[in-house]
């Protein structure tokens, strides 16, 4: 097994050595033993790498549509050691060919957005993070593909993992949760705009995003949701919004983030994830109603996409990303990638479709689709 986390904004990488155990859970019945084994490994002074499928959330919350998964809901890789190094370097003389195709027709996507908006008008929910799958084909090795895309699109929470059964490449710019000592930090990302080569047009896009009533509303809805989630395990009165509606620049997009912190006495990993997982930025609000809508509308497993990748250190510190902009291989040369966005009452279905396409710019190739 091989796991690597890269922060290309600071040019650091965390790698792991001396693997000892792999722990998996495919359904709710497996979770109690998995938590116990993870706790035992952690108490023995080991590092634990965590791979959490989106579908784990339905099992943690005991939702009626929770079903056993075709891949582990939870995988935990136990390592005796970890060390910091630098990110992998790309080889510019070896260009990568990649083809990508959306597996949903545009017409069907537009109908689904309209269905979500009917639910909003009926008061069933306020916001749904609706996603679409994209099939990828490439002759490059996973490591070659990861290195090229990660170099072109540097982010803070990148990850590369392969264990002989799964291969995951994550280019996530979004933090799900970080625990340092007794402080928890979450940093949801909601509100996105395309970057432009023309500097004036690019700055105008950032300004428009920061002052967009729609995007501001999307972000604040999720901030309120995550404040509530943190409140379940935080010390009373400690939940604080440290930054609100901060616009950040990435090579292909501008995005709006907010940062929320809380202090907490010791809570187990199981308690932490039951309170917070999955991240509200990739469900919508209210969370359970949103997850029910996603289950009925998308009719597929998201898998690691919209789940989380990260690590638990021997001292109890923890960091997990939101596994957006993430590729999971389904065979040697084929993989799946997901994109999506928040649907609210004033969303334009056609504009939401276009947003999905330019969010997929991280792949470095046009996305083909059927009308």
Coordinates of C-alpha atoms in Angstrom, one line a residue:
X1 CA 0.0 0.0 0.0
X2 CA 1.2 3.5 -0.8
X3 CA -0.2 6.8 0.5
X4 CA 1.0 10.3 -0.1
X5 CA -0.5 13.7 0.8
X6 CA 0.8 16.9 -0.9
X7 CA 0.4 20.6 0.0
X8 CA 1.7 22.2 -3.2
X9 CA 0.9 25.7 -1.9
X10 CA 3.7 25.2 0.7
X11 CA 5.7 22.6 -1.3
X12 CA 5.5 19.9 1.3
X13 CA 4.4 16.2 1.2
X14 CA 3.6 13.7 3.8
X15 CA 4.5 10.0 3.0
X16 CA 4.2 6.9 5.1
X17 CA 6.4 3.9 5.7
X18 CA 6.2 0.4 7.3
X19 CA 2.6 -0.5 6.6
X20 CA 1.2 -2.9 9.2
X21 CA -2.6 -3.3 8.8
X22 CA -5.5 -2.5 6.5
X23 CA -8.9 -2.0 8.2
X24 CA -12.1 -2.0 6.1
X25 CA -15.9 -1.6 6.7
X26 CA -18.5 -2.3 4.0
X27 CA -21.6 -1.7 6.1
X28 CA -22.8 -0.3 9.4
X29 CA -22.3 -3.7 11.1
X30 CA -18.5 -3.5 10.4
X31 CA -18.0 -0.1 11.8
X32 CA -17.8 -0.8 15.5
X33 CA -14.9 -3.2 15.0
X34 CA -13.2 -0.9 12.6
X35 CA -13.3 2.0 15.1
X36 CA -11.9 -0.3 17.8
X37 CA -9.0 -1.4 15.6
X38 CA -8.3 2.1 14.5
X39 CA -8.2 3.3 18.2
X40 CA -5.9 0.4 19.1
X41 CA -3.5 1.3 16.3
X42 CA -3.6 5.0 17.2
X43 CA -2.9 4.2 20.9
X44 CA 0.1 2.1 19.9
X45 CA 1.6 5.2 18.3
X46 CA 0.9 4.5 14.7
X47 CA -0.2 6.7 11.9
X48 CA -3.6 6.0 10.3
X49 CA -4.5 7.0 6.7
X50 CA -8.2 7.3 6.2
X51 CA -10.2 6.8 3.0
X52 CA -13.9 7.6 3.6
X53 CA -16.5 7.0 0.8
X54 CA -19.3 9.5 0.6
X55 CA -21.8 6.6 1.3
X56 CA -20.3 6.2 4.8
X57 CA -22.4 9.2 5.9
X58 CA -25.7 7.4 5.4
X59 CA -24.5 4.5 7.6
X60 CA -23.1 6.9 10.3
X61 CA -26.5 8.7 10.4
X62 CA -28.5 5.4 10.1
X63 CA -30.4 6.7 7.1
X64 CA -33.1 4.4 5.7
X65 CA -31.4 4.2 2.2
X66 CA -28.0 3.1 3.6
X67 CA -26.8 0.0 1.7
X68 CA -23.7 -2.1 1.7
X69 CA -21.1 -0.7 -0.8
X70 CA -19.3 -2.3 -3.7
X71 CA -16.1 -0.7 -2.3
X72 CA -15.2 -0.2 1.4
X73 CA -17.2 2.6 3.0
X74 CA -14.1 3.1 5.2
X75 CA -10.5 2.0 4.7
X76 CA -7.9 2.7 7.3
X77 CA -4.2 2.0 6.5
X78 CA -1.9 1.7 9.5
X79 CA 1.7 2.8 9.2
X80 CA 4.5 2.7 11.8
X81 CA 6.2 5.8 10.4
X82 CA 5.6 9.0 8.4
X83 CA 7.9 11.7 7.2
X84 CA 7.8 15.0 5.3
X85 CA 9.3 15.5 1.9
X86 CA 8.6 17.5 -1.2
X87 CA 6.0 17.1 -3.9
X88 CA 6.6 14.9 -7.0
X89 CA 8.0 16.7 -10.0
X90 CA 6.3 16.5 -13.4
X91 CA 8.3 15.6 -16.5
X92 CA 7.4 18.3 -19.1
X93 CA 8.9 16.1 -21.9
X94 CA 6.2 13.5 -21.3
X95 CA 2.8 15.0 -22.3
X96 CA -0.2 13.0 -21.1
X97 CA -3.2 12.2 -23.3
X98 CA -6.6 12.0 -21.6
X99 CA -10.1 11.7 -22.8
X100 CA -13.2 12.6 -20.7
X101 CA -16.9 12.2 -21.3
X102 CA -19.9 13.1 -19.1
X103 CA -22.1 10.0 -18.6
X104 CA -25.3 12.0 -18.2
X105 CA -26.9 13.9 -21.1
X106 CA -27.2 17.6 -20.8
X107 CA -31.0 17.3 -21.2
X108 CA -31.3 14.9 -18.3
X109 CA -29.1 17.1 -16.1
X110 CA -31.3 20.2 -16.8
X111 CA -34.4 18.2 -15.9
X112 CA -32.8 17.1 -12.6
X113 CA -32.0 20.7 -11.7
X114 CA -35.6 21.6 -12.4
X115 CA -36.7 18.7 -10.1
X116 CA -34.5 20.0 -7.3
X117 CA -36.0 23.5 -7.7
X118 CA -39.5 22.1 -7.4
X119 CA -38.4 20.4 -4.1
X120 CA -37.0 23.8 -2.9
X121 CA -40.3 25.5 -3.7
X122 CA -42.2 22.8 -1.8
X123 CA -40.0 23.4 1.2
X124 CA -38.3 20.0 1.3
X125 CA -34.8 21.6 1.4
X126 CA -32.9 24.8 0.6
X127 CA -29.9 23.7 -1.3
X128 CA -28.7 20.5 -3.0
X129 CA -25.2 19.8 -4.2
X130 CA -25.9 18.0 -7.4
X131 CA -23.1 16.1 -9.2
X132 CA -22.4 14.3 -12.4
X133 CA -19.9 11.6 -13.2
X134 CA -17.3 11.9 -15.9
X135 CA -15.5 8.8 -17.4
X136 CA -11.8 9.2 -18.0
X137 CA -9.5 7.2 -20.3
X138 CA -5.7 7.6 -20.4
X139 CA -2.7 5.5 -21.3
X140 CA -0.6 7.3 -18.7
X141 CA 0.1 5.6 -15.4
X142 CA -1.8 6.9 -12.4
X143 CA 1.3 8.4 -11.0
X144 CA 2.1 10.2 -14.2
X145 CA -1.4 11.6 -14.5
X146 CA -1.4 12.7 -10.9
X147 CA 1.9 14.5 -11.1
X148 CA 1.0 16.3 -14.3
X149 CA -2.4 17.5 -13.0
X150 CA -1.2 18.3 -9.5
X151 CA 1.7 20.4 -11.0
X152 CA -0.7 22.3 -13.2
X153 CA -3.3 22.8 -10.5
X154 CA -1.5 23.1 -7.1
X155 CA -3.7 22.7 -4.1
X156 CA -3.3 22.4 -0.3
X157 CA -5.0 19.0 0.2
X158 CA -3.8 16.7 -2.7
X159 CA -3.5 13.0 -2.2
X160 CA -2.3 9.9 -4.1
X161 CA -3.2 6.4 -2.9
X162 CA -2.9 2.9 -4.3
X163 CA -3.3 -0.4 -2.4
X164 CA -3.5 -3.0 -5.2
X165 CA -7.3 -2.8 -5.3
X166 CA -8.0 1.0 -5.3
X167 CA -6.1 3.8 -6.9
X168 CA -7.2 7.4 -6.0
X169 CA -5.8 10.7 -7.2
X170 CA -7.1 13.8 -5.4
X171 CA -6.6 17.4 -6.3
X172 CA -8.7 18.9 -3.6
X173 CA -8.5 22.5 -2.5
X174 CA -11.0 22.0 0.3
X175 CA -10.4 21.2 3.9
X176 CA -13.1 19.1 5.6
X177 CA -11.8 19.1 9.1
X178 CA -8.4 19.6 10.9
X179 CA -7.8 18.8 14.5
X180 CA -4.8 20.4 16.2
X181 CA -4.7 19.8 20.0
X182 CA -8.2 20.7 21.1
X183 CA -9.1 23.0 18.1
X184 CA -11.2 21.8 15.2
X185 CA -11.2 23.8 12.0
X186 CA -13.5 23.4 9.0
X187 CA -13.2 25.4 5.8
X188 CA -16.2 24.9 3.5
X189 CA -15.9 26.0 -0.2
X190 CA -19.1 27.2 -1.8
X191 CA -19.3 29.7 -4.7
X192 CA -17.1 29.4 -7.8
X193 CA -16.2 31.4 -10.9
X194 CA -14.1 30.7 -13.9
X195 CA -10.6 32.3 -14.2
X196 CA -9.7 34.3 -17.4
X197 CA -6.4 35.0 -19.1
X198 CA -7.2 38.7 -19.4
X199 CA -6.3 40.3 -16.0
X200 CA -9.1 42.8 -16.0
X201 CA -11.7 40.3 -16.9
X202 CA -10.3 37.9 -14.3
X203 CA -10.4 40.5 -11.5
X204 CA -14.0 41.4 -12.5
X205 CA -14.9 37.7 -12.2
X206 CA -13.5 37.6 -8.6
X207 CA -15.4 40.9 -7.7
X208 CA -18.6 39.5 -9.1
X209 CA -18.3 36.3 -7.2
X210 CA -17.6 38.2 -3.9
X211 CA -20.7 40.3 -4.4
X212 CA -23.0 37.6 -5.9
X213 CA -26.2 37.4 -3.8
X214 CA -26.7 33.8 -5.0
X215 CA -23.1 32.6 -4.1
X216 CA -23.1 34.4 -0.8
X217 CA -26.4 32.8 0.1
X218 CA -25.0 29.3 -0.8
X219 CA -21.9 29.9 1.3
X220 CA -23.7 31.2 4.4
X221 CA -26.2 28.3 4.3
X222 CA -23.3 25.8 4.5
X223 CA -21.6 27.9 7.2
X224 CA -24.7 27.7 9.3
X225 CA -25.0 23.9 8.7
X226 CA -21.3 23.3 9.7
X227 CA -21.7 25.5 12.8
X228 CA -24.6 23.3 13.8
X229 CA -22.6 20.1 13.1
X230 CA -19.6 21.4 15.1
X231 CA -21.9 22.3 17.9
X232 CA -22.7 18.7 18.5
X233 CA -19.2 18.0 19.8
X234 CA -17.7 21.4 20.6
X235 CA -17.4 23.0 24.0
X236 CA -20.3 25.2 24.7
X237 CA -20.0 28.7 23.1
X238 CA -16.7 27.9 21.4
X239 CA -17.9 27.7 17.7
X240 CA -16.6 30.8 15.9
X241 CA -16.6 32.0 12.3
X242 CA -13.0 33.2 11.8
X243 CA -13.3 34.1 8.1
X244 CA -16.5 34.7 6.1
X245 CA -16.8 34.8 2.3
X246 CA -13.1 34.9 1.4
X247 CA -12.4 34.7 -2.3
X248 CA -9.4 32.5 -3.2
X249 CA -7.6 32.1 -6.5
X250 CA -6.7 28.7 -8.1
X251 CA -5.3 28.2 -11.7
X252 CA -8.7 27.5 -13.2
X253 CA -11.3 29.0 -10.8
X254 CA -12.0 31.6 -8.2
X255 CA -13.7 30.1 -5.1
X256 CA -15.3 31.4 -2.0
X257 CA -14.5 29.9 1.4
X258 CA -15.3 30.5 5.0
X259 CA -13.4 29.2 8.1
X260 CA -15.1 28.0 11.3
X261 CA -13.3 26.9 14.4
X262 CA -14.3 25.3 17.7
X263 CA -12.6 23.8 20.8
X264 CA -13.5 20.4 22.0
X265 CA -12.6 18.0 24.7
X266 CA -11.4 14.6 23.4
X267 CA -13.8 12.9 21.1
X268 CA -13.2 9.6 19.3
X269 CA -12.8 9.5 15.6
X270 CA -16.2 7.7 15.4
X271 CA -17.9 10.6 17.3
X272 CA -16.2 13.2 15.2
X273 CA -17.2 11.7 11.9
X274 CA -20.7 10.9 13.1
X275 CA -21.2 14.6 13.9
X276 CA -19.5 16.1 10.8
X277 CA -19.4 13.6 7.9
X278 CA -20.1 14.0 5.1
X279 CA -19.2 17.7 4.7
X280 CA -22.2 19.9 4.2
X281 CA -20.6 21.6 1.3
X282 CA -21.2 18.5 -0.9
X283 CA -24.6 17.6 0.4
X284 CA -26.7 20.8 0.8
X285 CA -29.0 21.8 3.5
X286 CA -30.7 20.5 5.6
X287 CA -28.1 17.7 5.4
X288 CA -30.3 14.7 5.8
X289 CA -33.0 15.9 3.4
X290 CA -30.3 16.9 1.0
X291 CA -28.7 13.4 1.2
X292 CA -32.1 11.8 0.6
X293 CA -32.6 13.9 -2.5
X294 CA -29.1 13.1 -3.8
X295 CA -29.8 9.4 -3.3
X296 CA -33.0 9.5 -5.3
X297 CA -31.8 11.7 -8.0
X298 CA -28.2 10.5 -8.8
X299 CA -29.0 6.8 -8.5
X300 CA -25.4 5.8 -8.1
X301 CA -22.6 5.6 -5.6
X302 CA -20.3 8.6 -5.5
X303 CA -17.6 6.5 -3.9
X304 CA -14.6 8.4 -2.8
X305 CA -15.8 11.5 -4.7
X306 CA -17.4 13.9 -2.1
X307 CA -16.0 11.6 0.6
X308 CA -12.7 12.3 2.3
X309 CA -9.0 11.4 2.4
X310 CA -6.7 12.2 5.2
X311 CA -4.6 11.1 8.2
X312 CA -4.7 10.6 11.9
X313 CA -1.3 11.3 13.7
X314 CA -0.1 9.5 16.8
X315 CA -0.5 12.7 18.9
X316 CA -4.2 12.9 17.9
X317 CA -3.9 15.6 15.3
X318 CA -6.0 14.9 12.2
X319 CA -6.5 16.3 8.7
X320 CA -9.2 15.3 6.2
X321 CA -10.0 16.9 2.8
X322 CA -13.2 17.0 1.0
X323 CA -12.6 14.7 -1.9
X324 CA -13.7 16.9 -4.7
X325 CA -11.6 17.1 -7.9
X326 CA -10.8 13.5 -7.3
X327 CA -10.2 10.6 -9.7
X328 CA -10.7 6.9 -8.8
X329 CA -9.6 4.2 -11.2
X330 CA -12.0 1.5 -12.2
X331 CA -9.5 -0.4 -14.4
X332 CA -5.9 0.0 -15.6
X333 CA -6.7 2.8 -18.1
X334 CA -10.2 3.9 -17.1
X335 CA -11.3 6.1 -14.2
X336 CA -14.2 8.2 -12.9
X337 CA -14.2 11.8 -11.9
X338 CA -17.1 13.9 -10.5
X339 CA -18.1 17.5 -10.7
X340 CA -21.1 19.3 -9.3
X341 CA -22.4 22.5 -7.7
X342 CA -25.0 23.9 -5.4
X343 CA -28.5 24.2 -6.7
X344 CA -30.7 26.9 -5.1
X345 CA -34.0 28.4 -6.0
X346 CA -32.5 31.0 -8.3
X347 CA -30.0 28.7 -10.1
X348 CA -30.0 28.8 -13.9
X349 CA -30.0 25.2 -15.0
X350 CA -28.0 26.0 -18.2
X351 CA -25.4 28.0 -16.2
X352 CA -25.1 25.2 -13.7
X353 CA -24.3 22.8 -16.5
X354 CA -21.6 25.2 -17.8
X355 CA -20.2 25.5 -14.3
X356 CA -19.8 21.8 -14.1
X357 CA -17.8 21.8 -17.4
X358 CA -15.4 24.5 -16.4
X359 CA -14.9 23.0 -13.0
X360 CA -13.6 20.0 -14.8
X361 CA -10.9 22.1 -16.4
X362 CA -8.6 20.6 -13.8
X363 CA -8.4 17.5 -16.2
X364 CA -6.8 19.7 -18.8
X365 CA -9.1 18.4 -21.6
X366 CA -12.5 19.3 -23.0
X367 CA -15.4 17.3 -21.7
X368 CA -17.5 15.6 -24.3
X369 CA -21.2 15.0 -23.7
X370 CA -24.5 14.2 -25.4
X371 CA -27.3 16.7 -25.6

